[in-house]
GROMACS .gro file of C-alpha atoms in nm:
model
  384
    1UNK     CA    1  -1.285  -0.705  -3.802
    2UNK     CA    2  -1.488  -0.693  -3.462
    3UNK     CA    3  -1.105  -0.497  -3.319
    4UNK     CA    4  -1.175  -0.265  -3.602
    5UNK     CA    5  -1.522  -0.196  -3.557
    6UNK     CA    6  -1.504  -0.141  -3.181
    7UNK     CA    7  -1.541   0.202  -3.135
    8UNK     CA    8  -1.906   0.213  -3.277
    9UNK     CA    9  -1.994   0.083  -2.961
   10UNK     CA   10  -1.801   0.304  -2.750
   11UNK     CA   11  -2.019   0.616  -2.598
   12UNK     CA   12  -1.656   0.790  -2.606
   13UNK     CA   13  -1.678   0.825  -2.990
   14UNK     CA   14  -2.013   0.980  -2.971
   15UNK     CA   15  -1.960   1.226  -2.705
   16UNK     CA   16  -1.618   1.332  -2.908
   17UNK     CA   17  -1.852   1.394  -3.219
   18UNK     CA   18  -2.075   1.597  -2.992
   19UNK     CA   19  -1.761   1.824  -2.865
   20UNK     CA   20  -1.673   1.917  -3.222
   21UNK     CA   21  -1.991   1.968  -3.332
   22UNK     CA   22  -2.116   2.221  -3.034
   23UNK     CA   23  -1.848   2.524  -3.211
   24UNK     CA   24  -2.080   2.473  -3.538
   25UNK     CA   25  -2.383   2.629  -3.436
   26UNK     CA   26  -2.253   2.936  -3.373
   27UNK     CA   27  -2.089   2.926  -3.734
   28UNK     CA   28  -2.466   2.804  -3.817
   29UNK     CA   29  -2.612   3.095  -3.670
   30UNK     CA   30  -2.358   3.339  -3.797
   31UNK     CA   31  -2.446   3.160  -4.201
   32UNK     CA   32  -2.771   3.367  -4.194
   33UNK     CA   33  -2.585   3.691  -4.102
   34UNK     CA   34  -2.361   3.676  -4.295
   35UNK     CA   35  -2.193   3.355  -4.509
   36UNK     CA   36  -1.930   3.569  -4.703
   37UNK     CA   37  -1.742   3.647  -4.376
   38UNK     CA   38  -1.734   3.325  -4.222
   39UNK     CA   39  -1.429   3.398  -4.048
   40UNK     CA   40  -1.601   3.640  -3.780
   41UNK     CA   41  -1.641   3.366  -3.533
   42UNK     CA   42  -1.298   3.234  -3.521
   43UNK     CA   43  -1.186   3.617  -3.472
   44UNK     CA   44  -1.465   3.635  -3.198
   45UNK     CA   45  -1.295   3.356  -3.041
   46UNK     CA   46  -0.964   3.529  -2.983
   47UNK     CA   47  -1.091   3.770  -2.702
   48UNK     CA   48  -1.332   3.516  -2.583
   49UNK     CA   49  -1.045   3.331  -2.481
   50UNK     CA   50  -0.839   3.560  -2.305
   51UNK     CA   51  -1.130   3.583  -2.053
   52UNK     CA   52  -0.995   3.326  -1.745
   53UNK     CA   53  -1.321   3.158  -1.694
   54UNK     CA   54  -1.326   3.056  -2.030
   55UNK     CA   55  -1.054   2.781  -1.969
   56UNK     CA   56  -1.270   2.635  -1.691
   57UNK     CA   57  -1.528   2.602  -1.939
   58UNK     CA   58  -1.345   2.442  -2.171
   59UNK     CA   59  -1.146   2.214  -1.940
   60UNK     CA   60  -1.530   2.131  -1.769
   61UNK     CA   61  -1.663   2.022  -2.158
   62UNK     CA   62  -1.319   1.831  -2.267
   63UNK     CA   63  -1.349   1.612  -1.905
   64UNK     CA   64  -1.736   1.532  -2.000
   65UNK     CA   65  -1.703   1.494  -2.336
   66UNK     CA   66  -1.364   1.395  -2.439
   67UNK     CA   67  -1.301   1.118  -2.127
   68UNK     CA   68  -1.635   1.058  -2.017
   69UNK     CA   69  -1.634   0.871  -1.697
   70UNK     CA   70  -1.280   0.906  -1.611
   71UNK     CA   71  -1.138   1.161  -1.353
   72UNK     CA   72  -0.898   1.260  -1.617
   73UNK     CA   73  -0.665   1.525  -1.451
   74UNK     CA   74  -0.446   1.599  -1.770
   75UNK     CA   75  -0.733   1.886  -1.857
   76UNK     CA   76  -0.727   2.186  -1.620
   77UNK     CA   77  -1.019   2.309  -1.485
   78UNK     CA   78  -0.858   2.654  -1.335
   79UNK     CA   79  -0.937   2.960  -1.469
   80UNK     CA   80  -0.650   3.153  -1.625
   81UNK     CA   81  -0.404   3.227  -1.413
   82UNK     CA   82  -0.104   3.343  -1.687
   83UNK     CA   83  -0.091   3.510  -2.010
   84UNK     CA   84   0.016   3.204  -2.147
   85UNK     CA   85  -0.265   3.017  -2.016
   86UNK     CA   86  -0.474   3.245  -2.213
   87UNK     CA   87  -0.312   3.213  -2.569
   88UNK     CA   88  -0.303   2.812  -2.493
   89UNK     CA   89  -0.705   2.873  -2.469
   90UNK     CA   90  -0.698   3.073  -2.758
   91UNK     CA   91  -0.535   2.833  -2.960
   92UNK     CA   92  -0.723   2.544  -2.812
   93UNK     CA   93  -1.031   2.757  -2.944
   94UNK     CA   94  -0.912   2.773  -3.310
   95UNK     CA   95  -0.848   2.407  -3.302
   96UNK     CA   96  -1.145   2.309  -3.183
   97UNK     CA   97  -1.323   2.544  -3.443
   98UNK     CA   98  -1.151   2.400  -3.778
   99UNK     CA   99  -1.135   2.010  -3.628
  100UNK     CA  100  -1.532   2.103  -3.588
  101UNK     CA  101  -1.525   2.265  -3.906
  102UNK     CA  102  -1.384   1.927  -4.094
  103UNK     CA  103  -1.582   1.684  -3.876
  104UNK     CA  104  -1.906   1.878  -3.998
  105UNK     CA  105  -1.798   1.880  -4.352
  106UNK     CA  106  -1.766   1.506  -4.368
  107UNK     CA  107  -2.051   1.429  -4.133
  108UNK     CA  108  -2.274   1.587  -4.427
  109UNK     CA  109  -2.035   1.540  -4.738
  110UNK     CA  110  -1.966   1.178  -4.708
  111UNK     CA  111  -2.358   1.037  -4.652
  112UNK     CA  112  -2.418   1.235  -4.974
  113UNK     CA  113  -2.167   1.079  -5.167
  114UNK     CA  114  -2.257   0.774  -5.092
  115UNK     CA  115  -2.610   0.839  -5.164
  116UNK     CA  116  -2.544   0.950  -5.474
  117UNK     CA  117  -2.327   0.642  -5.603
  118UNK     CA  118  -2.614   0.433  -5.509
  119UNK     CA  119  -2.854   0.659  -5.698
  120UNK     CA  120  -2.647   0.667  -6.023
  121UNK     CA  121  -2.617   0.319  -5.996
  122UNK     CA  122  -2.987   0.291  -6.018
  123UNK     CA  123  -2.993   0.486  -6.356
  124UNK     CA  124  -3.014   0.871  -6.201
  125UNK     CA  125  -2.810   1.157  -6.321
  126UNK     CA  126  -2.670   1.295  -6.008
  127UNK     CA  127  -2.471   1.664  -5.992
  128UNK     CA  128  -2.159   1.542  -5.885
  129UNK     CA  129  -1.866   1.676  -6.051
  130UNK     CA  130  -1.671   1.359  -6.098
  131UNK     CA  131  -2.023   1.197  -6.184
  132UNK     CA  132  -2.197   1.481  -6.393
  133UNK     CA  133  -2.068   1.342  -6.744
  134UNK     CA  134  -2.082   0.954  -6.623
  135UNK     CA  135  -2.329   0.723  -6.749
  136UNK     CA  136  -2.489   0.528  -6.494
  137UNK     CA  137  -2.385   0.201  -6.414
  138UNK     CA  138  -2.469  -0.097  -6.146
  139UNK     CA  139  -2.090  -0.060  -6.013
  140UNK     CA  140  -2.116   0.245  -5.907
  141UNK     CA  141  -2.321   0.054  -5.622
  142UNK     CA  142  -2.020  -0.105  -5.511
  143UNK     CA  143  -1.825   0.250  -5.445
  144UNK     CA  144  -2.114   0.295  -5.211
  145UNK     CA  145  -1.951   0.147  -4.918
  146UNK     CA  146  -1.613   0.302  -4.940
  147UNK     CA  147  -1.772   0.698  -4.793
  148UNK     CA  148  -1.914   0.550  -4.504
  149UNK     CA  149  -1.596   0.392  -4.401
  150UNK     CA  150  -1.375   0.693  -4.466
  151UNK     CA  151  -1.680   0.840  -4.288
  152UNK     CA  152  -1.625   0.629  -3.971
  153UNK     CA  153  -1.239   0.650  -3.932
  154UNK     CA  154  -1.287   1.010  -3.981
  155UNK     CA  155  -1.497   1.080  -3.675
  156UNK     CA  156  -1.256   0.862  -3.467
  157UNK     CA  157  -0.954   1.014  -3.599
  158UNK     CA  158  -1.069   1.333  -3.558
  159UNK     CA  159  -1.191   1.269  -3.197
  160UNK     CA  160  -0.883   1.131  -3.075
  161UNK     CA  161  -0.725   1.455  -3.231
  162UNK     CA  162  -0.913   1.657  -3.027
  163UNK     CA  163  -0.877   1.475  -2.764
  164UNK     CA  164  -0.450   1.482  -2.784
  165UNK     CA  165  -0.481   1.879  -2.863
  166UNK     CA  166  -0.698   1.917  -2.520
  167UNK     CA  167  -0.447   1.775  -2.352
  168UNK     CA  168  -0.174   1.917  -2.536
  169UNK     CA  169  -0.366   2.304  -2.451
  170UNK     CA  170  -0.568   2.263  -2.174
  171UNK     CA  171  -0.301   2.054  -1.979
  172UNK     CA  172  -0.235   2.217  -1.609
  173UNK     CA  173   0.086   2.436  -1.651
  174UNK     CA  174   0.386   2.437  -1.474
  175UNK     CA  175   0.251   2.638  -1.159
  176UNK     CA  176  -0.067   2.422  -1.162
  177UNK     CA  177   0.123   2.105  -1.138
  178UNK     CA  178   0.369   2.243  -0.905
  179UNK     CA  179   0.091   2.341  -0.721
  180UNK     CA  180  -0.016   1.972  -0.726
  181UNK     CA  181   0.293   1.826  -0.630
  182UNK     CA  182   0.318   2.092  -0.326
  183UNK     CA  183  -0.059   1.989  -0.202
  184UNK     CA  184   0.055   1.617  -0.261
  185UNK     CA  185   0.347   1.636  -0.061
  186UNK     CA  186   0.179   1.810   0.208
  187UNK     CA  187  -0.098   1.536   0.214
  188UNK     CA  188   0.155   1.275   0.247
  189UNK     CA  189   0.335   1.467   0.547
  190UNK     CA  190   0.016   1.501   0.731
  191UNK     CA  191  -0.033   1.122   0.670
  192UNK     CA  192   0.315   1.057   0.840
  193UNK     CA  193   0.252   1.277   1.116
  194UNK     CA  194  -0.097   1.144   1.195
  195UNK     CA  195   0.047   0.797   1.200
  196UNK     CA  196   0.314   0.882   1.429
  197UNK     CA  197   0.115   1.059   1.658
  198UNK     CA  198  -0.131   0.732   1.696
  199UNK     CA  199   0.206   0.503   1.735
  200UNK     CA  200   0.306   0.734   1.953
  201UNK     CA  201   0.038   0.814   2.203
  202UNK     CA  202  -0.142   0.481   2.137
  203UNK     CA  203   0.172   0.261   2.170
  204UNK     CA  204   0.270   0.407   2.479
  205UNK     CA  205  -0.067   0.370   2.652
  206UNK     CA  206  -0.075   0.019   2.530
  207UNK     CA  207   0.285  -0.067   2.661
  208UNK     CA  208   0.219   0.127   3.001
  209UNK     CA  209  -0.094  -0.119   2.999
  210UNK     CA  210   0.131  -0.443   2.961
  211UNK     CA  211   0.388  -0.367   3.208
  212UNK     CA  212   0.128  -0.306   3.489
  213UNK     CA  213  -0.064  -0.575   3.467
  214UNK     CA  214   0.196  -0.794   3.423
  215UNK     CA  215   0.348  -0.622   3.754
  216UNK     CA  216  -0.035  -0.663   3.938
  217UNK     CA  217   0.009  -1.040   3.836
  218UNK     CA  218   0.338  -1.112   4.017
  219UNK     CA  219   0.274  -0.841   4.314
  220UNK     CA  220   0.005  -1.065   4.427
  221UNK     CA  221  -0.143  -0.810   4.611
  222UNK     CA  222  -0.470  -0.638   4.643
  223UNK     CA  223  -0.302  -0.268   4.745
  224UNK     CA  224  -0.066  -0.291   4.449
  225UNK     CA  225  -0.313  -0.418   4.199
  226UNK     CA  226  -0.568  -0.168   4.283
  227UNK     CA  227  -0.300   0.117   4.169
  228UNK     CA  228  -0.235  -0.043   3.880
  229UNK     CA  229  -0.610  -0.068   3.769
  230UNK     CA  230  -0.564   0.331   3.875
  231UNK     CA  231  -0.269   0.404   3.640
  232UNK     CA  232  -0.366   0.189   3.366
  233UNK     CA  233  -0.731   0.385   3.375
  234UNK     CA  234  -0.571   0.704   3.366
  235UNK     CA  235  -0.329   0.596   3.035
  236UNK     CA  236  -0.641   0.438   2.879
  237UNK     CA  237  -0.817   0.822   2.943
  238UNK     CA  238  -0.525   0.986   2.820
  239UNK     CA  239  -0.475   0.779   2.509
  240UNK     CA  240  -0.841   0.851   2.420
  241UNK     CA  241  -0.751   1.217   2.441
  242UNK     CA  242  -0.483   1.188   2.255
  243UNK     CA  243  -0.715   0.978   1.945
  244UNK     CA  244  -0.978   1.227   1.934
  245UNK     CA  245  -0.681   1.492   1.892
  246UNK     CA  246  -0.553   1.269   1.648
  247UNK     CA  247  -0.905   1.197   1.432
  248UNK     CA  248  -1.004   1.600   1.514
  249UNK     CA  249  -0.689   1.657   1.221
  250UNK     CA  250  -0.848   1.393   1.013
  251UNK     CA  251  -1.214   1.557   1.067
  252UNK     CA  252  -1.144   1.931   1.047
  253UNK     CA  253  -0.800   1.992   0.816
  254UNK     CA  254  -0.827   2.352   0.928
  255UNK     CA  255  -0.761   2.214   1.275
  256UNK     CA  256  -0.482   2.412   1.470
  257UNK     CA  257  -0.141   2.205   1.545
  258UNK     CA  258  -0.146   2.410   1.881
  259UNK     CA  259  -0.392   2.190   1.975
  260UNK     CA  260  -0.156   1.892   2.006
  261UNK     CA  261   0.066   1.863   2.355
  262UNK     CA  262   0.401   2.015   2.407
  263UNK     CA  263   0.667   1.985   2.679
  264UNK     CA  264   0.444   2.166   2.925
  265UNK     CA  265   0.234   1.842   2.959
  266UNK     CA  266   0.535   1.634   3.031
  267UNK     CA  267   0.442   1.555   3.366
  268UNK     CA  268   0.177   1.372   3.249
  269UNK     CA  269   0.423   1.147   3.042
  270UNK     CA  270   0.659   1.119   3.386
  271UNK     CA  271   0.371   1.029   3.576
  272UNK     CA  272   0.245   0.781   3.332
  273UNK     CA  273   0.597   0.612   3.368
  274UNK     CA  274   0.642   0.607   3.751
  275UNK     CA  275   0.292   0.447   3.791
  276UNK     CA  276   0.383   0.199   3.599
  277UNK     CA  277   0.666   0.091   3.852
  278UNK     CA  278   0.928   0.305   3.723
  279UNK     CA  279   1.134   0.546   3.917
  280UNK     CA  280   1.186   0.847   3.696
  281UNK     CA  281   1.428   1.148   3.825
  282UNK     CA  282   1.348   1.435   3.607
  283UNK     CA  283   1.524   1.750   3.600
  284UNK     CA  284   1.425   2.037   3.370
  285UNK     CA  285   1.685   2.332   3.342
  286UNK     CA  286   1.576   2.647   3.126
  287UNK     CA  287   1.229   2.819   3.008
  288UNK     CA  288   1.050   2.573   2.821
  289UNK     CA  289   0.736   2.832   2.761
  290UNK     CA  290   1.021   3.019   2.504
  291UNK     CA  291   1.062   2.682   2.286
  292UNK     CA  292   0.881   2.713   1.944
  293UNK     CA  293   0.488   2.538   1.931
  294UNK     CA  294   0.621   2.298   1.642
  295UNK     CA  295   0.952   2.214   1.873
  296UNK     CA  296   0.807   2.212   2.204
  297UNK     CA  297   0.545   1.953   2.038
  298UNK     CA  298   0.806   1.716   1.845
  299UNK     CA  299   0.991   1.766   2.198
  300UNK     CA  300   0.748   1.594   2.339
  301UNK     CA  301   0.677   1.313   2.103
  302UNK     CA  302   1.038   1.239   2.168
  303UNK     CA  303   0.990   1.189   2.525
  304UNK     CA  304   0.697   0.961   2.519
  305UNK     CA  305   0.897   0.722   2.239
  306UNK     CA  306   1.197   0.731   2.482
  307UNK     CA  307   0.995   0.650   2.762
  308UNK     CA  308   0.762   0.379   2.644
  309UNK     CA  309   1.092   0.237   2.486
  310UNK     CA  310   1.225   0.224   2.848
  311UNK     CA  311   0.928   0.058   2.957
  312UNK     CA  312   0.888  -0.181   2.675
  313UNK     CA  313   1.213  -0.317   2.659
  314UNK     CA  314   1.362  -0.263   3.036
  315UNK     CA  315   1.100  -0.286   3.251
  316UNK     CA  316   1.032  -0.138   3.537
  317UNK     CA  317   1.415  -0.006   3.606
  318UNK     CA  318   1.507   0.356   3.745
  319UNK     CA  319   1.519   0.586   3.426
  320UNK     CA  320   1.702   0.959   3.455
  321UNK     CA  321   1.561   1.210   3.235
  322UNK     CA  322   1.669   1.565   3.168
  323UNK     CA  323   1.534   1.870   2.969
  324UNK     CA  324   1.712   2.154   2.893
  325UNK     CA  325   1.673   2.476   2.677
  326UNK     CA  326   1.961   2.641   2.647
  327UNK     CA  327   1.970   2.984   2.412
  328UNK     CA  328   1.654   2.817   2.232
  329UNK     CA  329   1.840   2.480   2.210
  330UNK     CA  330   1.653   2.199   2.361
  331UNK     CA  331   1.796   1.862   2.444
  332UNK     CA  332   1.652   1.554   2.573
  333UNK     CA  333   1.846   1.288   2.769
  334UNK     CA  334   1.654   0.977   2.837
  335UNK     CA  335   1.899   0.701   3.062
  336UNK     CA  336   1.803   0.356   3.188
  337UNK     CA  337   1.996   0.042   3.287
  338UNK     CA  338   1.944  -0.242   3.091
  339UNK     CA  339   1.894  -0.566   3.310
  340UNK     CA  340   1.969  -0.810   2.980
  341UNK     CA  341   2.203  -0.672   2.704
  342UNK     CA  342   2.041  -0.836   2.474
  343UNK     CA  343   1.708  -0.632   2.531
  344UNK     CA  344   1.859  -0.352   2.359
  345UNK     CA  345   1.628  -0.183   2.118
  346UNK     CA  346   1.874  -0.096   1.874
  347UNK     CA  347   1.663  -0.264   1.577
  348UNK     CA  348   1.319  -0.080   1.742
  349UNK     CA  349   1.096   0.124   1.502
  350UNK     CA  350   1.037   0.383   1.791
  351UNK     CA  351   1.452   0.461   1.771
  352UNK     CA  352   1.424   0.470   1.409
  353UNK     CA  353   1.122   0.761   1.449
  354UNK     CA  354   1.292   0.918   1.711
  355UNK     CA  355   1.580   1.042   1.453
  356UNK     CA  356   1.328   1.079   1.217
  357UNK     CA  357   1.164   1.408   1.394
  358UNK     CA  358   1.505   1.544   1.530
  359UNK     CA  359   1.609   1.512   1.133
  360UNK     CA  360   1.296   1.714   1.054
  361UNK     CA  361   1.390   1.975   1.283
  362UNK     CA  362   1.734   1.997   1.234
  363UNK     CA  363   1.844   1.847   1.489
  364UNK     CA  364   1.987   1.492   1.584
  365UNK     CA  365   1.983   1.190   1.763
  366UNK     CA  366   2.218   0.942   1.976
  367UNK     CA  367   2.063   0.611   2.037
  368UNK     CA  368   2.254   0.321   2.250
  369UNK     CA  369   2.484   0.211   2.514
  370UNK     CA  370   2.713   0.493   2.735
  371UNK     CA  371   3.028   0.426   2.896
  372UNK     CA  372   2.859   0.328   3.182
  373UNK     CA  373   2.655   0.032   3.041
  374UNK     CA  374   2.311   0.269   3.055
  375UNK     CA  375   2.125   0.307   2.755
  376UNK     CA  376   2.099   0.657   2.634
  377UNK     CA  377   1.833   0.817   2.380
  378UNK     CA  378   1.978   1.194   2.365
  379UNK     CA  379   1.808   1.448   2.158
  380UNK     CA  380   1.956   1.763   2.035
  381UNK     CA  381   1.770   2.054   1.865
  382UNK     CA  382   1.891   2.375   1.757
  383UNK     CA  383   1.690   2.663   1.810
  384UNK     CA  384   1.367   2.676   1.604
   0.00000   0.00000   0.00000
């Protein structure tokens, strides 16, 4: 009994009641017009509801009124965008005016009914036509009851009615939730490539970090130590750089991706590396400046993952590293000997987003030992 009487207490049922009644006062407005045409309002509501705002209107109300307090995206709150956007809110409109219609009718209909049993039960004729030519009698008390309750499940029916028909009508349509999905998707990209970028940068600066300090330790020198205090400084600066690029995407969305570094700033990376004990040979071969922003940037994401692998897992050990754009083709060839086979980052998330961009792009990725025992991270994209 308390399951069945729950929705008294439910502000949803009362703010569905309030929906269906708002379309009744214009039909109570339009009753002392004119009450032998009462269908002028409903044919008022047809070009009403080819107007686009009107579906924000109504998608604004159903959200209120319908699902108050949830963030319910199944009603639109667009303006028409399609013809058939516009005959859904014209429909929607002529629901909404007969369900408002009937909810009226036995909001005032069924009270007096059971007003009257009560009354004839008391001895008073009433001028019902069922109970016109009916003596009174105490039992008719007993009836009394029975309007109320068709009284009650009729305003919840007829607000979860509503309800289904506003979804049903002033759901998003297929190029709204396409639209969705696309935004969706693109949010979730931006997510991927703002957590790269902090692995990236971040991870780098922090592995740079380790390996000098662990290299000041055994140097046991004051010379040595005081250029690793230098280089690890100059990371740390850099990795800050490289955050506030990182949370400037996060702060302003409108934020330009040229902002981010490209292949031009590879010394920095090189340098980075050798300071940390490293000997790098580089060798770039073709015009970088002619590589696309989005490859020349990925390009160089590349490079730093290669290189921090290098230093993470081999150490300070001579690496060989070669650009080359060739007829808008750039590949990247990162080679280092590996001291202890068994340091071999085959299993390392950095490899894993490594072929991860070059996938993105096209492109694709070699990751492990060469003929000559070196390990080899080469990097092939086509032309952007």
């Amino acid at each position: 009994m308390v399951r069945l009487l729950r929705p008294l207490c439910r502000g949803t049922t009362y703010t569905r009641l309030l929906h269906l009644w708002v379309p009744m006062l214009v039909v109570s407005v339009w009753m002392f017009i004119d009450e032998r045409s009462m269908w002028v309002p409903a044919a008022v509501l047809v070009p009403v509801g080819l107007v686009p705002a009107v579906r924000t209107g109504e998608g604004v109300q159903a959200r209120l009124l319908l699902t108050p307090g949830i963030d319910d995206s199944s009603f639109s709150v667009a303006p028409s965008a399609h013809w058939r956007d516009r005959l859904r809110t014209v429909v929607w409109l002529q629901v909404r005016m007969l369900l408002g219609a009937l909810t009226t009718g036995v909001c005032v209909w069924l009270p007096v009914l059971a007003v009257e049993l009560v009354r004839h039960a008391l001895g008073h004729r009433v001028d019902l036509p069922f109970l016109r030519d009916a003596a009174p009698h105490w039992a008719y008390a007993l009836f009394a009851p029975l309007p109320l309750l068709a009284l009650y499940g009729a305003v919840v029916g007829l607000g979860a009615v509503a309800t289904a028909a506003a979804r049903a009508l002033l759901g998003p349509s297929a190029a709204e939730r396409l639209s969705a999905l696309e935004e969706r998707t693109e949010q979730l990209l931006e997510r991927t490539r703002i957590a790269r970028e902090l692995h990236d940068s971040i991870g780098h600066a922090l592995t740079v970090a380790v390996v000098q300090a662990g290299a000041a330790r055994a140097a046991n020198s004051a010379e040595f130590t005081d250029r690793a205090l230098t280089a690890i400084e100059e990371t740390g600066r850099a990795a800050l750089e490289d955050l506030e690029r990182v949370l400037g995407v996060l702060r302003e969305s409108e934020r330009p991706a040229s902002s981010r570094p490209t292949l031009a700033d590879a010394d920095r990376l090189l340098e980075s590396a050798r300071a940390s004990g490293a000997k790098v040979d580089a060798e770039v071969a073709g015009p970088l400046e002619t590589l696309p922003g989005h490859v020349s940037r990925e390009g160089y994401r590349i490079l730093q993952e290669a290189l921090t692998n290098v230093l993470r897992h081999a150490g300070a050990v001579p690496a060989r590293v070669r650009v080359e754009v060739v007829d808008g083709a750039l590949t990247l060839d990162v080679r280092n000997p590996l001291p202890d086979a068994r340091s071999a980052p085959g299993r390392d998330g950095g490899l894993r987003g490594i072929r991860e961009r070059a996938a993105l792009l096209g492109g694709r990725a070699h990751t492990g030992p060469d003929d000559a025992g070196d390990w080899t991270v080469r990097v092939e994209l086509p032309p952007g």
